[in-house]
């Protein structure tokens, strides 16, 4: 067995920098004021959505200003900084800008971090140690040049405007023969429909349809396709009901399509227009006569399912918050989470419930335990302002018999316990499973998988509900790649299984589920590099598992990459914090540089049934069916069907871009269809393979929906 203290060996090390050569004597200025001014405009249009307009960073986007920037890039060369940005940015569309735009952005970043301008323009081969010219301190007054278009406010710059994108109820029509969705339909969904995220309350991502089988899947043919909005992150779940497909798009657009022909019935471009290539509207919900969507600006909207008109809307959080996990309807309430809690704020993260008819908020449950509340003493005495993280960016599941909903909570922010100064504190309710009463939001129980999580290895993902005889269990897997099994009535730990190489936990107690970190992780300091296998790509990320009920197999898409990670010092004040870390990526040892792994476990005894690896990681959820098939898509545009019992690949096709999102299956007029989307954007699962897999070439656009079926 490989040592859990394995660092790099012969692995390829790629991250926020590579070669460290630079000239020994730094000139007084390595860029011009005109360059920096032009670069500020490029940054506003292409970078600020993820890295923020104040360069503070957020989510997986590192800080590009202040101490965070100097910690990440100070010891590196300006040439290396240019190379990293030019080959990997913008997120979701790497290498899509011109050389001039990239050099101008670097000039702007240098200026914003205190470097002095000069007479000579910055070029891609300018080779100076960053910290020899930049201090991380923004100049009190940015130098200006003669009056030009660049002096206009950014929101008035016509040369920066994206192509016209009309917002509002842009296509009007009416869904014919619509049938209201009832609680009974949500509890026992019709075989041919896909009414919610992962299809049923239990989160199985399983369709009982059997027409498409191992014997005829090779005959699958494209029935229709639909181009979706470009820009932003696309990780959608098509929702199918009454012959209609309700589809979310980037820029918070909702559409109703004829599920048989692909004809557009209505469209509502709610907005705002997407600038962020991180997160997305992963799922809609349907209930009674409405379609519900949680938008990326932290609002929730109810649309008339027949016409697309907005029936009501409510704010979820502040302007710094977002929502990416989608919504679930339970007992007449719309439940959803909240993201964007990485920087220190007076608005801690929570789960919300709204009345499905009126939009009135019924309750909140704070996922960061607050001062004076149960669990509030687990934050090493930090005030509420400094309790970052606890995002809920994947929607929960629900047991109607127990009337309990189950949610995963993300990690504490900043990522490193040394950065946030929590040290050995557990920081509830981070990296936990929560069991809540959906009627009032009261906590029934919690299980914390990784107390004081410290390397961006959160446990926020789907909670899958499976019965084993009389025993009601909950299964989940997070970024560390550990498959957890809990009693969903009590929260008692039942079992855990390591699905891949990991060097983070020195021990997992198989009686209690308690994990013990490596000693250097426990005793970490800021500005110290640590190894982490898996890295923040996961393990397992938002690409959901599928529970194939006929075989009792849980089919799991995994990503095998590691990271050298370093935590930074942060400002302990309003607006401070953030993720506050630098990363260098490398292939996981023992994988022969195969990043993708598909594995199946029997849930009854936690034994592996089959597994295999491939070069590219999987960027879609798994869909399994009653026909004995599992469908999954990858980073390199391949969409595959495998035999559920053996894992053997039976059919595959190449699509226009990364196969990304949540495949679904539905039926119309007795015919079964498979729908899957392609897309870009989405944090670590996109960023890590982009950096490591040099041979994979993808276009900068390609958000599209494909619908497959058997020949007529």
CSV table of N, CA and C in Angstrom, one decimal, residues 189-210 464 544-555 622-630 644 663-666 672:
chain,number,residue,atom,x,y,z
A,189,UNK,N,-43.5,9.0,-8.4
A,189,UNK,CA,-43.5,9.6,-9.8
A,189,UNK,C,-43.9,8.5,-10.8
A,190,UNK,N,-44.7,8.9,-11.8
A,190,UNK,CA,-45.0,8.0,-12.9
A,190,UNK,C,-43.7,7.6,-13.6
A,191,UNK,N,-43.7,6.3,-14.1
A,191,UNK,CA,-42.5,5.8,-14.6
A,191,UNK,C,-41.9,6.6,-15.8
A,192,UNK,N,-42.7,7.2,-16.6
A,192,UNK,CA,-42.2,7.9,-17.8
A,192,UNK,C,-41.9,9.3,-17.5
A,193,UNK,N,-41.9,9.8,-16.3
A,193,UNK,CA,-41.7,11.2,-16.1
A,193,UNK,C,-40.4,11.4,-15.2
A,194,UNK,N,-39.9,12.7,-15.2
A,194,UNK,CA,-38.8,13.0,-14.4
A,194,UNK,C,-39.2,14.4,-13.7
A,195,UNK,N,-39.7,14.3,-12.5
A,195,UNK,CA,-40.4,15.4,-11.9
A,195,UNK,C,-39.5,16.3,-11.0
A,196,UNK,N,-38.3,15.8,-10.7
A,196,UNK,CA,-37.4,16.5,-9.7
A,196,UNK,C,-36.0,16.1,-10.0
A,197,UNK,N,-35.1,16.9,-9.3
A,197,UNK,CA,-33.7,16.7,-9.2
A,197,UNK,C,-33.5,15.2,-8.8
A,198,UNK,N,-32.8,14.4,-9.7
A,198,UNK,CA,-32.4,13.0,-9.4
A,198,UNK,C,-33.7,12.1,-9.4
A,199,UNK,N,-34.8,12.6,-9.9
A,199,UNK,CA,-36.0,11.9,-10.2
A,199,UNK,C,-37.0,11.6,-9.0
A,200,UNK,N,-36.5,11.1,-7.9
A,200,UNK,CA,-37.4,10.8,-6.8
A,200,UNK,C,-36.9,11.4,-5.5
A,201,UNK,N,-37.7,11.5,-4.5
A,201,UNK,CA,-37.4,12.1,-3.2
A,201,UNK,C,-36.1,11.4,-2.6
A,202,UNK,N,-35.9,10.1,-3.0
A,202,UNK,CA,-34.8,9.4,-2.4
A,202,UNK,C,-33.5,9.7,-3.1
A,203,UNK,N,-33.5,10.4,-4.2
A,203,UNK,CA,-32.2,10.8,-4.8
A,203,UNK,C,-31.5,9.7,-5.6
A,204,UNK,N,-32.3,8.8,-6.2
A,204,UNK,CA,-31.7,7.6,-6.9
A,204,UNK,C,-31.1,7.9,-8.2
A,205,UNK,N,-31.5,8.9,-9.0
A,205,UNK,CA,-31.1,9.1,-10.4
A,205,UNK,C,-31.3,7.8,-11.2
A,206,UNK,N,-32.5,7.2,-11.0
A,206,UNK,CA,-32.8,5.9,-11.6
A,206,UNK,C,-34.2,6.0,-12.2
A,207,UNK,N,-34.3,5.5,-13.5
A,207,UNK,CA,-35.5,5.4,-14.2
A,207,UNK,C,-35.9,4.0,-14.3
A,208,UNK,N,-37.2,3.6,-14.0
A,208,UNK,CA,-37.6,2.2,-14.1
A,208,UNK,C,-37.9,1.8,-15.6
A,209,UNK,N,-37.7,2.7,-16.5
A,209,UNK,CA,-38.1,2.4,-17.9
A,209,UNK,C,-37.1,1.3,-18.4
A,210,UNK,N,-37.7,0.4,-19.3
A,210,UNK,CA,-37.0,-0.8,-19.7
A,210,UNK,C,-36.8,-1.0,-21.2
A,464,UNK,N,-28.5,9.8,-0.5
A,464,UNK,CA,-29.3,8.8,-1.2
A,464,UNK,C,-30.0,7.9,-0.1
A,544,UNK,N,-23.7,13.4,-9.7
A,544,UNK,CA,-24.4,12.6,-8.7
A,544,UNK,C,-24.2,11.1,-9.1
A,545,UNK,N,-24.3,10.3,-8.0
A,545,UNK,CA,-24.3,8.8,-8.1
A,545,UNK,C,-25.7,8.4,-8.6
A,546,UNK,N,-25.8,7.1,-9.0
A,546,UNK,CA,-27.1,6.5,-9.3
A,546,UNK,C,-27.3,5.2,-8.5
A,547,UNK,N,-28.5,5.1,-7.9
A,547,UNK,CA,-28.8,3.8,-7.2
A,547,UNK,C,-29.7,3.0,-8.1
A,548,UNK,N,-29.1,1.9,-8.6
A,548,UNK,CA,-29.9,1.0,-9.5
A,548,UNK,C,-30.6,0.0,-8.6
A,549,UNK,N,-31.9,0.2,-8.3
A,549,UNK,CA,-32.6,-0.6,-7.3
A,549,UNK,C,-32.6,-2.1,-7.7
A,550,UNK,N,-32.9,-2.5,-9.0
A,550,UNK,CA,-33.0,-3.9,-9.2
A,550,UNK,C,-31.7,-4.7,-8.9
A,551,UNK,N,-30.5,-4.1,-8.9
A,551,UNK,CA,-29.3,-4.8,-8.6
A,551,UNK,C,-28.7,-4.4,-7.3
A,552,UNK,N,-29.3,-3.4,-6.6
A,552,UNK,CA,-28.8,-2.9,-5.3
A,552,UNK,C,-27.4,-2.3,-5.5
A,553,UNK,N,-27.1,-1.8,-6.7
A,553,UNK,CA,-25.8,-1.2,-6.9
A,553,UNK,C,-25.8,0.3,-6.9
A,554,UNK,N,-24.9,0.9,-6.2
A,554,UNK,CA,-24.7,2.4,-6.2
A,554,UNK,C,-23.5,2.6,-7.2
A,555,UNK,N,-23.8,3.3,-8.3
A,555,UNK,CA,-22.8,3.6,-9.3
A,555,UNK,C,-22.3,5.0,-9.2
A,622,UNK,N,-24.5,10.1,-13.0
A,622,UNK,CA,-24.9,8.8,-13.6
A,622,UNK,C,-26.4,8.7,-13.6
A,623,UNK,N,-26.9,8.2,-14.7
A,623,UNK,CA,-28.3,7.8,-14.8
A,623,UNK,C,-28.4,6.3,-15.1
A,624,UNK,N,-29.1,5.5,-14.2
A,624,UNK,CA,-29.3,4.1,-14.5
A,624,UNK,C,-30.8,3.8,-14.7
A,625,UNK,N,-31.0,2.7,-15.4
A,625,UNK,CA,-32.4,2.4,-15.8
A,625,UNK,C,-32.8,1.0,-15.5
A,626,UNK,N,-34.1,0.8,-15.6
A,626,UNK,CA,-34.6,-0.6,-15.4
A,626,UNK,C,-34.2,-1.5,-16.5
A,627,UNK,N,-33.7,-1.0,-17.6
A,627,UNK,CA,-33.2,-1.8,-18.7
A,627,UNK,C,-31.8,-2.3,-18.5
A,628,UNK,N,-31.2,-2.1,-17.3
A,628,UNK,CA,-29.9,-2.7,-17.0
A,628,UNK,C,-28.8,-1.9,-17.5
A,629,UNK,N,-29.0,-0.6,-17.7
A,629,UNK,CA,-27.9,0.3,-18.3
A,629,UNK,C,-27.6,1.5,-17.3
A,630,UNK,N,-26.4,2.0,-17.4
A,630,UNK,CA,-26.0,3.2,-16.7
A,630,UNK,C,-25.4,4.1,-17.8
A,644,UNK,N,-25.0,-2.4,-16.2
A,644,UNK,CA,-25.0,-2.1,-14.8
A,644,UNK,C,-24.4,-3.3,-14.0
A,663,UNK,N,-28.1,13.6,-16.7
A,663,UNK,CA,-28.9,12.9,-17.7
A,663,UNK,C,-30.2,12.4,-17.1
A,664,UNK,N,-31.3,12.4,-17.9
A,664,UNK,CA,-32.6,11.9,-17.5
A,664,UNK,C,-33.1,10.9,-18.5
A,665,UNK,N,-34.2,10.2,-18.1
A,665,UNK,CA,-34.9,9.3,-19.1
A,665,UNK,C,-36.4,9.5,-18.9
A,666,UNK,N,-37.1,9.5,-20.0
A,666,UNK,CA,-38.5,9.7,-19.9
A,666,UNK,C,-39.2,8.9,-21.1
A,672,UNK,N,-39.1,5.2,-25.1
A,672,UNK,CA,-38.2,5.7,-24.1
A,672,UNK,C,-37.1,6.6,-24.7
